Amino acid sequence: MSYNDLLHELRARGHRLTTQRRLILEVLQKNEQHMSAEEIGEQIKNRHAGIQVDMATIYRNLRWLSEHSLVTETSLGQGHMVYVLSSNHNHHHHLVCNSCQRVTEVRVDLLDELRSRIEAEYGFTARLDHIAFFGLCRTCRGNGA
Amino acid sequence: MSYNDLLHELRARGHRLTTQRRLILEVLQKNEQHMSAEEIGEQIKNRHAGIQVDMATIYRNLRWLSEHSLVTETSLGQGHMVYVLSSNHNHHHHLVCNSCQRVTEVRVDLLDELRSRIEAEYGFTARLDHIAFFGLCRTCRGNGA
DNA sequence: CTTCGTGCAAAAGCTTTGCAATGCG
DNA sequence: CGCATTGCAAAGCTTTTGCACGAAG
């Protein structure tokens, strides 16, 4: 789904096309990586010579986008949520170590089978393109953590 | 791992056996379900005629327990973390709807294969006994959410 | 014009931290 | 007795909310 499709999608769902929304979507669309709400705000400021969108606005829009499946919201255990455009197909998953907090990225297709099973058995459309698994990395397990 | 094993485990790792720690572990051990830090505090008060363990103490201990793999910490997208004793073998997973926020429990063994693959390919010991998957439930998908 | 959305400021959680007092080993 | 640990109070962060103003359709 392209940037323009996204804007069209907003209108189709009865949302107005404000400058702020355009800026938020622009940043999300240019970043293939998950970002926090604050990072989104900063990037808007950097890219547009000091324009600052209020955090309240960013949060309000992220919530709406998430509820409408246009954005994926994930917790990586850092005390804040992170967001990616659902249509950015750079699917990847994370292994987060409970001891050293280090994050490792893992293969894309690891969860393909799981997704099908959840869909088939529960009628639930899981967004598994950006999942975090917690546990212990090799190093910390060795440390007796 | 029994309650006594847990206490012994604490000592073995150089931790002192305070009343507060005993109370926290007791509550965790009697609850097979994930609990928030606040719920843990409340249950301690209820079970022990008004004894109140400070939230700071609860958080400090939960963090330590989590870092040492005795407790599993999870985000269910409710704005706070939830905790279970790793040794409470009531493994289950959750499907959390991004639109209506409803939580569905799912089969235990859904992730067994995944766990083995993560271990084999990344040397990472994932604690998959209490995972939340986000997405859209059947109803909300129908609603065009 | 009407209604939706934004900014601002304040509040609401949840969680962490500093410090003096307490109690375990 | 010495040091880990607690309680208390305060602060820190992220996220949410109320309200008046401003902008989109």
PDB file of C-alpha atoms in Angstrom, chain B residues 31 33 55 58 92 107 140:
ATOM      1  CA  ASN B  31      -1.903 -17.744  41.163  1.00  0.00           C
ATOM      2  CA  GLN B  33      -2.749 -16.547  36.047  1.00  0.00           C
ATOM      3  CA  MET B  55       4.945  -1.101  45.440  1.00  0.00           C
ATOM      4  CA  ILE B  58       7.264  -5.359  44.578  1.00  0.00           C
ATOM      5  CA  HIS B  92      -1.269 -20.440  27.606  1.00  0.00           C
ATOM      6  CA  ARG B 107      -3.909 -23.742  22.950  1.00  0.00           C
ATOM      7  CA  CYS B 140     -13.849  -6.698  14.162  1.00  0.00           C
TER       8      CYS B 140
END
